[in-house]
mmCIF file of C-alpha atoms in Angstrom:
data_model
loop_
_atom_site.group_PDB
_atom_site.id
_atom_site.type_symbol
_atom_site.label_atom_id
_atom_site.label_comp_id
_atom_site.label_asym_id
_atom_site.label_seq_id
_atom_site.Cartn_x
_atom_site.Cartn_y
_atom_site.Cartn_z
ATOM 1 C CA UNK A 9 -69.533 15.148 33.332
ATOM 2 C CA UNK A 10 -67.722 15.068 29.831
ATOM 3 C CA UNK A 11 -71.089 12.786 28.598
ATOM 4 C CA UNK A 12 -73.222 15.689 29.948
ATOM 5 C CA UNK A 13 -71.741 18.415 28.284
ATOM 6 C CA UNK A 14 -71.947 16.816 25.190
ATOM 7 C CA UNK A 15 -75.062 15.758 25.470
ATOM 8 C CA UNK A 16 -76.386 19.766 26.129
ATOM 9 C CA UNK A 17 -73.921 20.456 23.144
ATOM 10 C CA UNK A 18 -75.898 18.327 20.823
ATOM 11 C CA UNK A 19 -78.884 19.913 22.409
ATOM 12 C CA UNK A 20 -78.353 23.091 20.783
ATOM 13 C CA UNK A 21 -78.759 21.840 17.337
ATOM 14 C CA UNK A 22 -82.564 20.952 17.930
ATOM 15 C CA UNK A 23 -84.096 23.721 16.955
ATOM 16 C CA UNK A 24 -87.683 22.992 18.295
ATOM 17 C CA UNK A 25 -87.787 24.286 21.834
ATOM 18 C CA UNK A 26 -83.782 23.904 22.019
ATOM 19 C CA UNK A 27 -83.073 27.382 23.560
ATOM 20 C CA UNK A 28 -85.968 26.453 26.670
ATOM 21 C CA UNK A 29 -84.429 23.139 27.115
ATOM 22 C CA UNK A 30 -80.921 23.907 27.190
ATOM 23 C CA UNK A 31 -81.837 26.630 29.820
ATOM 24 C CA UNK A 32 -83.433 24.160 32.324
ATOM 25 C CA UNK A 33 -80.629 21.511 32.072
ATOM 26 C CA UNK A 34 -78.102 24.144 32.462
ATOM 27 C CA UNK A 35 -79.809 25.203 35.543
ATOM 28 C CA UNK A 36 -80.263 21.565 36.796
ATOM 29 C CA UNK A 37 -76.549 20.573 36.223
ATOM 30 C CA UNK A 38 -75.451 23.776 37.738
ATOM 31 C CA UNK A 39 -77.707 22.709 40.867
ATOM 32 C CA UNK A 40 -76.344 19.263 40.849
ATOM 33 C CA UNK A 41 -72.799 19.580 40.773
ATOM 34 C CA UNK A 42 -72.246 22.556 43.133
ATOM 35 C CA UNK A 43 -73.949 20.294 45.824
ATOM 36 C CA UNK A 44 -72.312 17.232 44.608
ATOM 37 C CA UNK A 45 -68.406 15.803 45.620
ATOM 38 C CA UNK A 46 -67.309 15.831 42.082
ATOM 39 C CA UNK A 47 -64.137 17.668 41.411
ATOM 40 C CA UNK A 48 -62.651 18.959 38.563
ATOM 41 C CA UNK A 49 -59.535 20.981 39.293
ATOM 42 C CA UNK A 50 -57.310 18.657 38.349
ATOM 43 C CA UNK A 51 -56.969 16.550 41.555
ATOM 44 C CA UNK A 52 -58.039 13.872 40.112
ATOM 45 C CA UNK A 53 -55.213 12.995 37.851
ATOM 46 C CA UNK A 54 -53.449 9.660 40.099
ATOM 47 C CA UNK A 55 -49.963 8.892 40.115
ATOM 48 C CA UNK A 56 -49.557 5.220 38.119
ATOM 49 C CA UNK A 57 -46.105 4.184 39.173
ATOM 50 C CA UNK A 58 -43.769 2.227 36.409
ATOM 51 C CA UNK A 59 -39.910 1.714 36.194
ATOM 52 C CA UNK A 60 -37.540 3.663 34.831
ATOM 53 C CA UNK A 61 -34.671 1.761 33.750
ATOM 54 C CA UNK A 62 -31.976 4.106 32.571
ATOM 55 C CA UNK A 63 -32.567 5.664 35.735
ATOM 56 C CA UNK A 64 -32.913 2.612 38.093
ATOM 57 C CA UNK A 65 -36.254 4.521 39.769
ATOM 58 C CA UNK A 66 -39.458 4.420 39.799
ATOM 59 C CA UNK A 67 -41.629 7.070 38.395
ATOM 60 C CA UNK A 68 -45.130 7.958 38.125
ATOM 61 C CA UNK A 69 -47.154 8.726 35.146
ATOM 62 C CA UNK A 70 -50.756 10.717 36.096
ATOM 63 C CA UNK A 71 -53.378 9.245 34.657
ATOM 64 C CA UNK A 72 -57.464 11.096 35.062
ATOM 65 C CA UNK A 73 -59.246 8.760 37.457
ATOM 66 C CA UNK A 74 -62.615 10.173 37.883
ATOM 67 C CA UNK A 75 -63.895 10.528 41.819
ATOM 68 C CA UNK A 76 -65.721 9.591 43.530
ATOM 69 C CA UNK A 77 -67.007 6.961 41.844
ATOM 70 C CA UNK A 78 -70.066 4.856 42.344
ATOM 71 C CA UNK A 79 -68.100 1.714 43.578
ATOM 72 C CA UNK A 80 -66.020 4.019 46.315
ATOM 73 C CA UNK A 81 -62.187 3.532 46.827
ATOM 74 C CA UNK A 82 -62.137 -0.020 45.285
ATOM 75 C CA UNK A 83 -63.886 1.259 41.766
ATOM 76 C CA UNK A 84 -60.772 3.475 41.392
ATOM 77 C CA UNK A 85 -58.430 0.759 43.097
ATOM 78 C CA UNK A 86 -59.252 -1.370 40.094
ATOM 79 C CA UNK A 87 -59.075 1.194 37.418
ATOM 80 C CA UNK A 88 -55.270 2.292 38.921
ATOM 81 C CA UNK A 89 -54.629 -1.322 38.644
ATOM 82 C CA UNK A 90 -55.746 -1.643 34.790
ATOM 83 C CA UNK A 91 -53.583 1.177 34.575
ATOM 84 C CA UNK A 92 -50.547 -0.841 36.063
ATOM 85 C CA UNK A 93 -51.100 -3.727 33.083
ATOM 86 C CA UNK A 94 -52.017 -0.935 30.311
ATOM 87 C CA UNK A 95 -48.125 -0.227 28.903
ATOM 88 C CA UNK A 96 -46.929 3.790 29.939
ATOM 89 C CA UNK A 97 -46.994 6.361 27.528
ATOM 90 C CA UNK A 98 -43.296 7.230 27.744
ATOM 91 C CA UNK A 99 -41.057 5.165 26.286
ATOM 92 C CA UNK A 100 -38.220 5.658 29.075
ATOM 93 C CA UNK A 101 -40.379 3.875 31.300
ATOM 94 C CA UNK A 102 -41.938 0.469 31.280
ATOM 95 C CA UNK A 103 -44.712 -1.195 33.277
ATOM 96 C CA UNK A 104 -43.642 -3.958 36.375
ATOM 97 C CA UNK A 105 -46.584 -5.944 36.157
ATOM 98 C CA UNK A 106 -44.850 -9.099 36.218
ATOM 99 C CA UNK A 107 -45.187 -10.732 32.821
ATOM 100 C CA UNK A 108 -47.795 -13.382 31.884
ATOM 101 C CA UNK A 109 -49.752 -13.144 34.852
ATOM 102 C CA UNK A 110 -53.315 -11.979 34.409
ATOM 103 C CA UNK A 111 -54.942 -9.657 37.056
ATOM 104 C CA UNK A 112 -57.964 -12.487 37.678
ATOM 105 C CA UNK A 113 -55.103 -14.624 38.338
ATOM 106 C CA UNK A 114 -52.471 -12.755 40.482
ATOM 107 C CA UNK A 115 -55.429 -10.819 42.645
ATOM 108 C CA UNK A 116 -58.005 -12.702 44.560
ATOM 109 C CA UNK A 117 -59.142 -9.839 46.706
ATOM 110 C CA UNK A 118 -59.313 -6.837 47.529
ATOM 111 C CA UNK A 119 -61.617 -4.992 50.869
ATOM 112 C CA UNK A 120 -60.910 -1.643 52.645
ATOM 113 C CA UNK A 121 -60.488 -1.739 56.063
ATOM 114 C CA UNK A 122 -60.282 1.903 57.413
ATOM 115 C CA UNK A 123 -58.037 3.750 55.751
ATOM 116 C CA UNK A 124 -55.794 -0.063 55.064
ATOM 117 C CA UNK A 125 -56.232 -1.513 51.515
ATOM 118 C CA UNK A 126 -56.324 -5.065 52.179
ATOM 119 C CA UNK A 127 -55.465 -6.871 48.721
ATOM 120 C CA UNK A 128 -55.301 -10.785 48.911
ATOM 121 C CA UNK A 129 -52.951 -12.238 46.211
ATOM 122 C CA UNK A 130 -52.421 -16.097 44.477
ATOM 123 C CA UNK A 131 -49.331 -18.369 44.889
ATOM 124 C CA UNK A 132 -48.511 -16.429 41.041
ATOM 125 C CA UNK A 133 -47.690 -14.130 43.016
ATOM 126 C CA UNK A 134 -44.483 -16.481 44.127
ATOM 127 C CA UNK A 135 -43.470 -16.548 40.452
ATOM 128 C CA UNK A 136 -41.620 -13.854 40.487
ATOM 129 C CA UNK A 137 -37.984 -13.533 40.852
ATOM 130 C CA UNK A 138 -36.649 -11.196 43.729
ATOM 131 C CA UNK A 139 -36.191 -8.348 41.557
ATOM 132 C CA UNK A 140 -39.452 -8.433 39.767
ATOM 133 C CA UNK A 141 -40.893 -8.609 42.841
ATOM 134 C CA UNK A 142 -39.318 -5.879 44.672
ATOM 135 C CA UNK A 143 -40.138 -3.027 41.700
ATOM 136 C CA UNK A 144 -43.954 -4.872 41.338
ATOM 137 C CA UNK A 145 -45.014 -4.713 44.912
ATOM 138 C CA UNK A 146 -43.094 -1.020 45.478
ATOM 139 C CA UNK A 147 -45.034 0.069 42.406
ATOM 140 C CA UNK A 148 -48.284 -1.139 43.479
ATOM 141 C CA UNK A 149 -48.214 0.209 47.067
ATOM 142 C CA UNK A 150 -46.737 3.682 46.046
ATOM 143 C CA UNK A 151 -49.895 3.670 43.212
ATOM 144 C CA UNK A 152 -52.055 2.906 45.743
ATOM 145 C CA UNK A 153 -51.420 5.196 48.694
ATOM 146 C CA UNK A 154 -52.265 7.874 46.531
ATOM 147 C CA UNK A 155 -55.563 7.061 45.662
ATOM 148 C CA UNK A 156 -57.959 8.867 48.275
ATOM 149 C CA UNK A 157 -58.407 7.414 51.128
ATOM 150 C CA UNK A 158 -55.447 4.580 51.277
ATOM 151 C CA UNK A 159 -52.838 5.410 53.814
ATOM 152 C CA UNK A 160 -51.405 2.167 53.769
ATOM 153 C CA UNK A 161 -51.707 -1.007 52.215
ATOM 154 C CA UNK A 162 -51.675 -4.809 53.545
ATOM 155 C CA UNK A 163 -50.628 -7.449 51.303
ATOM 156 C CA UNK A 164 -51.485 -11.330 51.918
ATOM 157 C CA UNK A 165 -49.901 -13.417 49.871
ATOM 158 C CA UNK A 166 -51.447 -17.342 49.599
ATOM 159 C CA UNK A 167 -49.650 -20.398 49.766
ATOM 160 C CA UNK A 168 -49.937 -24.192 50.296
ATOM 161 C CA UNK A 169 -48.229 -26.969 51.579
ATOM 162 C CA UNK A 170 -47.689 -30.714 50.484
ATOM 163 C CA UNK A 171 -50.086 -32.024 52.898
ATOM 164 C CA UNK A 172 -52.778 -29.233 51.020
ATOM 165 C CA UNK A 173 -53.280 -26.432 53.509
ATOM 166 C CA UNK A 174 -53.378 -23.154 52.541
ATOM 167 C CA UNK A 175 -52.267 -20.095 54.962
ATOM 168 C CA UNK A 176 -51.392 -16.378 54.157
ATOM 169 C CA UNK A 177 -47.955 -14.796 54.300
ATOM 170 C CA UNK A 178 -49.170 -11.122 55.577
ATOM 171 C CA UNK A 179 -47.242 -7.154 56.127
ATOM 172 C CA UNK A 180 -47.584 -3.815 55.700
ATOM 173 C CA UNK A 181 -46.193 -1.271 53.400
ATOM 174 C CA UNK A 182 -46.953 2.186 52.691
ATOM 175 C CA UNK A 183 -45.217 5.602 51.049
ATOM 176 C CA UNK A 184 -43.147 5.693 54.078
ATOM 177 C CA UNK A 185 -42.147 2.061 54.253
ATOM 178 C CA UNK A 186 -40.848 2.143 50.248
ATOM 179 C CA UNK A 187 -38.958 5.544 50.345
ATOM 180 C CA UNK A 188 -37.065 5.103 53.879
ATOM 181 C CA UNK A 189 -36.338 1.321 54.439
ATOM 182 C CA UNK A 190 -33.400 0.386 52.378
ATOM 183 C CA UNK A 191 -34.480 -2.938 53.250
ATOM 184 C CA UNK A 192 -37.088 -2.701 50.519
ATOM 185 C CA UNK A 193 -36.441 0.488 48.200
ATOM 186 C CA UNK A 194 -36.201 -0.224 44.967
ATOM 187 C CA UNK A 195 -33.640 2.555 44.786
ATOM 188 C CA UNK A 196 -30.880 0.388 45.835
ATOM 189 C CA UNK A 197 -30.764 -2.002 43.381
ATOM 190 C CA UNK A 198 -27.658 -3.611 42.409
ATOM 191 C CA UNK A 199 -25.700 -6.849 41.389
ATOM 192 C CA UNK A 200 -23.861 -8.851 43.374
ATOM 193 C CA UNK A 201 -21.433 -12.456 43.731
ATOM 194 C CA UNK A 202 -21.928 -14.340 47.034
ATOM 195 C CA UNK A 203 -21.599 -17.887 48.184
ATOM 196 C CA UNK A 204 -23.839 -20.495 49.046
ATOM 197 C CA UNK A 205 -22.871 -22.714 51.553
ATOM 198 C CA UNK A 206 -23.584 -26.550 51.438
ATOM 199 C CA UNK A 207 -22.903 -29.303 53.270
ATOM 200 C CA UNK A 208 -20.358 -31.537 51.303
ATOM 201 C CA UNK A 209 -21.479 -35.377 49.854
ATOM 202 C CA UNK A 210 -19.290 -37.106 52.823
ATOM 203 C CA UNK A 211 -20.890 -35.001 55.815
ATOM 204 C CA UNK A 212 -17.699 -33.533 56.951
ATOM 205 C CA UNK A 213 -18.234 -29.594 56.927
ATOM 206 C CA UNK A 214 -19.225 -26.884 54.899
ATOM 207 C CA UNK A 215 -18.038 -25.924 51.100
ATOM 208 C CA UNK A 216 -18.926 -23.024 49.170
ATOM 209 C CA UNK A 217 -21.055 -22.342 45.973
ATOM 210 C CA UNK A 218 -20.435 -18.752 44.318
ATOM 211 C CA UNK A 219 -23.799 -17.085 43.108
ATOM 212 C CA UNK A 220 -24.489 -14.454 41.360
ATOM 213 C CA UNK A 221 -27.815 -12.642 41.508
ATOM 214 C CA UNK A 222 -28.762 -9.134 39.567
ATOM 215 C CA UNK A 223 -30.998 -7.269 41.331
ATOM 216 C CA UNK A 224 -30.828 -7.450 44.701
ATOM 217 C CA UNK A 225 -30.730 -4.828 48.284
ATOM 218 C CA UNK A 226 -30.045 -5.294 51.679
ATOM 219 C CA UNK A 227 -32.659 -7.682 52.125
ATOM 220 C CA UNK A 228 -32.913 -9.431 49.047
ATOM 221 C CA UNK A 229 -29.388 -10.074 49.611
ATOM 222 C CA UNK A 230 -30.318 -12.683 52.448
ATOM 223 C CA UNK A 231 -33.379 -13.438 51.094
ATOM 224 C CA UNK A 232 -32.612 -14.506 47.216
ATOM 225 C CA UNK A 233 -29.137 -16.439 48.657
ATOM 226 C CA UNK A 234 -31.077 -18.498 51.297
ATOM 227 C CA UNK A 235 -33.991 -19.450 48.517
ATOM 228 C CA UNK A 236 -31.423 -20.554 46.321
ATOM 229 C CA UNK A 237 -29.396 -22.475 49.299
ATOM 230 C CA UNK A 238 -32.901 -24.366 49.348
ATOM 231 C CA UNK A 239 -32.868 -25.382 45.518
ATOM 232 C CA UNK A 240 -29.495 -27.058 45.739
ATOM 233 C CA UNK A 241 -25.977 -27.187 44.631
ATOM 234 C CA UNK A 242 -26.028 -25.956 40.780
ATOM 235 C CA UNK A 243 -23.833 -28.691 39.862
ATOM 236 C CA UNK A 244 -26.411 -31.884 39.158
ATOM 237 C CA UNK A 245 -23.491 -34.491 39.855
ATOM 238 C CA UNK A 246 -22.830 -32.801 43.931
ATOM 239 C CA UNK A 247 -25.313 -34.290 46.101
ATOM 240 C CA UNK A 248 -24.586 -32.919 49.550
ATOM 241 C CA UNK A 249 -25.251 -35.075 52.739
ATOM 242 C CA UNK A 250 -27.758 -32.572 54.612
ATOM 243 C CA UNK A 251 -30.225 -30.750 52.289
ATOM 244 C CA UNK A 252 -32.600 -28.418 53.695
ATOM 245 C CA UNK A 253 -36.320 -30.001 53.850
ATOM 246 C CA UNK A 254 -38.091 -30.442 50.313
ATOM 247 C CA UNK A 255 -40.406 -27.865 50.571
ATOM 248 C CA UNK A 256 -39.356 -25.252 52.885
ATOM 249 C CA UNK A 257 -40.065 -21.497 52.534
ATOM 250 C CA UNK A 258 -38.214 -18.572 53.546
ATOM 251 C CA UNK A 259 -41.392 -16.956 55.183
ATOM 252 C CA UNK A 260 -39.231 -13.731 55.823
ATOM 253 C CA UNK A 261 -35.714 -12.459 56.516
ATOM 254 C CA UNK A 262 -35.357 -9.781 58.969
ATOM 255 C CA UNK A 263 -31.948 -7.171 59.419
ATOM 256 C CA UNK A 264 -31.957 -5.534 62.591
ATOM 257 C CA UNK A 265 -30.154 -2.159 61.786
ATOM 258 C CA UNK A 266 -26.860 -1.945 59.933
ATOM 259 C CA UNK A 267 -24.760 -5.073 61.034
ATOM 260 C CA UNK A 268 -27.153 -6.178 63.578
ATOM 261 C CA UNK A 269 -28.899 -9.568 64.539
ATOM 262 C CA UNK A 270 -30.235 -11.582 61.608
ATOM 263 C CA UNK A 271 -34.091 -13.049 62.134
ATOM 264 C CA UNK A 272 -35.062 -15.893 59.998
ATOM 265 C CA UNK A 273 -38.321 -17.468 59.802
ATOM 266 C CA UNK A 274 -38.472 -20.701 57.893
ATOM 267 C CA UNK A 275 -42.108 -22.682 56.915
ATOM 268 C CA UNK A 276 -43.549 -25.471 58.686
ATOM 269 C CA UNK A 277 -41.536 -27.664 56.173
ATOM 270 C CA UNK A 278 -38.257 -27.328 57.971
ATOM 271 C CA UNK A 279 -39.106 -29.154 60.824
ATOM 272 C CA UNK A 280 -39.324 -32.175 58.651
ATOM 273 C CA UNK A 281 -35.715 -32.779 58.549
ATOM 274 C CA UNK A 282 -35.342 -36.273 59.518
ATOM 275 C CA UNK A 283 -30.872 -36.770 60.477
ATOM 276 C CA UNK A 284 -29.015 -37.107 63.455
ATOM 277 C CA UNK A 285 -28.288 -33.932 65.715
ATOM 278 C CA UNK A 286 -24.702 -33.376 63.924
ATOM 279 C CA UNK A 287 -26.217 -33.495 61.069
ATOM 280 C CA UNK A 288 -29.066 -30.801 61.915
ATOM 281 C CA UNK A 289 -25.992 -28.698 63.326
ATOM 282 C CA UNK A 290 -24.227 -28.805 60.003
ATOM 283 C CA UNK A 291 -27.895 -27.872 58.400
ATOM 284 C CA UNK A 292 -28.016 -24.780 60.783
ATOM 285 C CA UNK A 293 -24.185 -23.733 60.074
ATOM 286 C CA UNK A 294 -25.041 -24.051 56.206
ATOM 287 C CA UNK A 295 -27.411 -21.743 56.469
ATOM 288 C CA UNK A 296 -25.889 -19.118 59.167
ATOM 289 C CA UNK A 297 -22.944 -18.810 57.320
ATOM 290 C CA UNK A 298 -25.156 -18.448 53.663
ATOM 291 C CA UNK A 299 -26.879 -15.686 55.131
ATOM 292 C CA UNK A 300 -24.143 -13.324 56.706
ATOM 293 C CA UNK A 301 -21.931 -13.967 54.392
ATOM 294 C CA UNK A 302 -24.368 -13.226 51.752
ATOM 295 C CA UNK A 303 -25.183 -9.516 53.552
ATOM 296 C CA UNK A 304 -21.269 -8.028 53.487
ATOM 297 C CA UNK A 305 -19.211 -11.066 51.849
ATOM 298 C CA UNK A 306 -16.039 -11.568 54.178
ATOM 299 C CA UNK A 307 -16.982 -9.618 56.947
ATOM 300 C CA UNK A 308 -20.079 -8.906 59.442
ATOM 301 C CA UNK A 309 -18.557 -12.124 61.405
ATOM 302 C CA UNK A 310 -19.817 -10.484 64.835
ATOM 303 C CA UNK A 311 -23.364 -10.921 63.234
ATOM 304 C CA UNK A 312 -26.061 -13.385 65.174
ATOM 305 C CA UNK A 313 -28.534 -15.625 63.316
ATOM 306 C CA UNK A 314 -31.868 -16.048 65.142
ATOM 307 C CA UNK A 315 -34.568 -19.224 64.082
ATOM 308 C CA UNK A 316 -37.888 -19.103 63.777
ATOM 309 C CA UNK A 317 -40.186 -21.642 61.981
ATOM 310 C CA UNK A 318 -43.666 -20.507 61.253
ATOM 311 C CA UNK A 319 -42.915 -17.889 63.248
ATOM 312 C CA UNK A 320 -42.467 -20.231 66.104
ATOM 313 C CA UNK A 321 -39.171 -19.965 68.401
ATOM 314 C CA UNK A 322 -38.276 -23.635 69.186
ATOM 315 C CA UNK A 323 -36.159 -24.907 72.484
ATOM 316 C CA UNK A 324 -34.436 -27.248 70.118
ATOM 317 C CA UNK A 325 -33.937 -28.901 66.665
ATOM 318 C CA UNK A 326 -33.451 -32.496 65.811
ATOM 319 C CA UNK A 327 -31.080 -32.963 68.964
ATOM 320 C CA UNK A 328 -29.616 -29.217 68.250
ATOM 321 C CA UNK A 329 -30.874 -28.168 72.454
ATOM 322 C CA UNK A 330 -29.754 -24.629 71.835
ATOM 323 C CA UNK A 331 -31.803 -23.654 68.938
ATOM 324 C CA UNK A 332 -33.521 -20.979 70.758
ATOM 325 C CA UNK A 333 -30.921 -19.273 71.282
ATOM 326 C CA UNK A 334 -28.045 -17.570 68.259
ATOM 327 C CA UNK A 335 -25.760 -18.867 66.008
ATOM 328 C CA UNK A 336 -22.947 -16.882 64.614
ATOM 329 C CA UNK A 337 -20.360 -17.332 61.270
ATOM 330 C CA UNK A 338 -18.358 -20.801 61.860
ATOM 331 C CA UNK A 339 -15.536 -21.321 59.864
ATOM 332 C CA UNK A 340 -14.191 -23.768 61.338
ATOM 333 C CA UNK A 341 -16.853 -25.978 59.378
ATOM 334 C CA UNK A 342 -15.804 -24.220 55.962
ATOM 335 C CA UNK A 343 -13.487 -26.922 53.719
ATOM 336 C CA UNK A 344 -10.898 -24.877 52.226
ATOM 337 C CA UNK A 345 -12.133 -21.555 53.452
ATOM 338 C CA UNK A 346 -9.312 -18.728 53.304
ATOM 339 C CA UNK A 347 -8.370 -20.260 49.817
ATOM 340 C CA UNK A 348 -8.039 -18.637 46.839
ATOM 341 C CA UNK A 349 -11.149 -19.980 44.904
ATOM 342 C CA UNK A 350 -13.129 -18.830 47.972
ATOM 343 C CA UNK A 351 -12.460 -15.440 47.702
ATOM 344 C CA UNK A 352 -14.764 -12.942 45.691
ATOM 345 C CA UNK A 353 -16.565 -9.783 45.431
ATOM 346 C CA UNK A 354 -19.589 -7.975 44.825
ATOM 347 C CA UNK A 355 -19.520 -6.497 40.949
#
């Protein structure tokens, strides 16, 4: 349109036949665009979401995104996203493209189905930390929902195993999903001190880690504790007698309601663990105690823990014959739990 205008501007210097000329494009462009889609009011300016840190909140900056455009929905899917790298105008915000990961890299497709934006990403997308991920995936579905035609956006995520197969973690999200759920909002953010609960080097019980993570919600809470339960102790020279599986994913942590029943779904990877049935039930406390505690530290004890692996409820577990069913906070396990260097709280 711009390109157009100019072009009858420039038009108007020629001074052979310019005043003729000028008249007929006028009249074809008027023709054109009155039975074409194109709008200009204004409408067209999209919402590019980037974080505000001083205010802990996302915020969008409106950016012209011409429409429709020849590609459809996807041309202006990937100009919101060049957007998203670009750096925002105002300096109180900054972009949450997650840092040193290329778009060709990161995003390996992207297909409309209905009104769903299906967008297909790497294992980069892994690389980020909990945080990064959190403001980087609310970003992207609250810049994309407002793009015509997107009411909702599904987000694969690829990953592989040791033994070289490649599967898709897969969910929704949408406007609603991002500003309601306090699972997910990035409007919650905050820091906080939990523990981590391993099983100690003689096999005996439980003892407790403290970890501190910055960035994290109700569900990153969980989430962010049980992924670093599966890295290890922090100390190099405590080798505990039950690890969890080399490996293993948290494929997705689930809070039913405030204070309700806890739904963990572990990878494939877990059901490689190879000791004896005590030992698998000390593997199972580790964990159900890491992840209530991590939710509301010393509390929440009426809390239930559910298993899942690959989304898969199993009967039982290395010798463990009630894994199908719940398994609440033991202390009982916990060496020195009630002590002084156990206690803590959230900053």
């Amino acid at each position: 349109m711009y390109k157009l205008l100019g072009f009858l501007r420039n038009l108007t210097r020629v001074q052979v036949g310019s005043v003729v000329l000028v008249a007929v494009l006028v009249v074809v462009a008027t023709l054109v665009l009155a039975n074409s889609d194109w709008d200009f009011s204004g409408e067209d300016e999209q919402a590019i979401y980037f974080f505000n840190v001083g205010e802990g909140r996302l915020e969008p900056e409106f950016r012209f995104l011409p429409y429709p455009l020849p590609g459809g929905t996807l041309s202006m899917v990937d100009m919101a996203l060049v957007n998203m790298i670009n750096e925002p105008d105002r300096t109180a915000l900054s972009r949450v493209w997650p840092e040193d990961i290329e778009l060709r890299e990161l995003i390996t497709g992207l297909e409309m189905q209905g009104n769903t934006l299906v967008v297909t990403f790497s294992e980069a997308y892994r690389k980020m930390g909990a945080l990064e991920e959190a403001l980087f995936r609310s970003a992207f579905t609250l810049t994309m929902v407002g793009l015509p035609h997107i009411e909702e956006v599904k987000i694969r995520v690829a990953y592989g195993n040791e033994d070289g197969e490649i599967g898709w973690d897969e969910w929704f999200e949408s406007a609603g999903t991002i500003a309601n759920d306090p699972s997910i909002s990035p409007m919650r953010i905050s820091n906080a001190t939990f523990g981590l609960f391993f099983v100690d080097e003689a096999g005996e019980g439980l003892v407790v880690e403290t970890y501190f993570a910055e960035g994290v919600n109700v569900r990153q809470r969980a989430l962010a504790s049980l992924e670093r339960l599966i890295e290890g102790p922090s100390d190099p020279d405590f080798l505990p007698a039950v690890s969890i599986p080399t490996g293993t994913r948290v494929r997705n942590v689930i809070e039913v309601a405030a204070g309700g029943d806890i739904y963990v779904d572990l990878s494939a990877e877990f059901n490689r663990f190879g000791g004896t049935a005590a030992q698998a039930e000390l593997l199972i406390a580790s964990i159900v105690n890491t992840l209530i505690e991590s939710i509301i530290p010393g509390g929440g004890r009426a809390r239930r823990v559910f298993f899942f692996i690959d989304s898969i409820r199993y009967e039982e577990f290395h010798g463990v014959s009630d894994f199908h069913l719940y398994f609440t906070f033991d202390e009982t396990l916990v060496l020195g739990y009630g002590e002084d260097e156990y206690e803590y709280e959230d900053e």
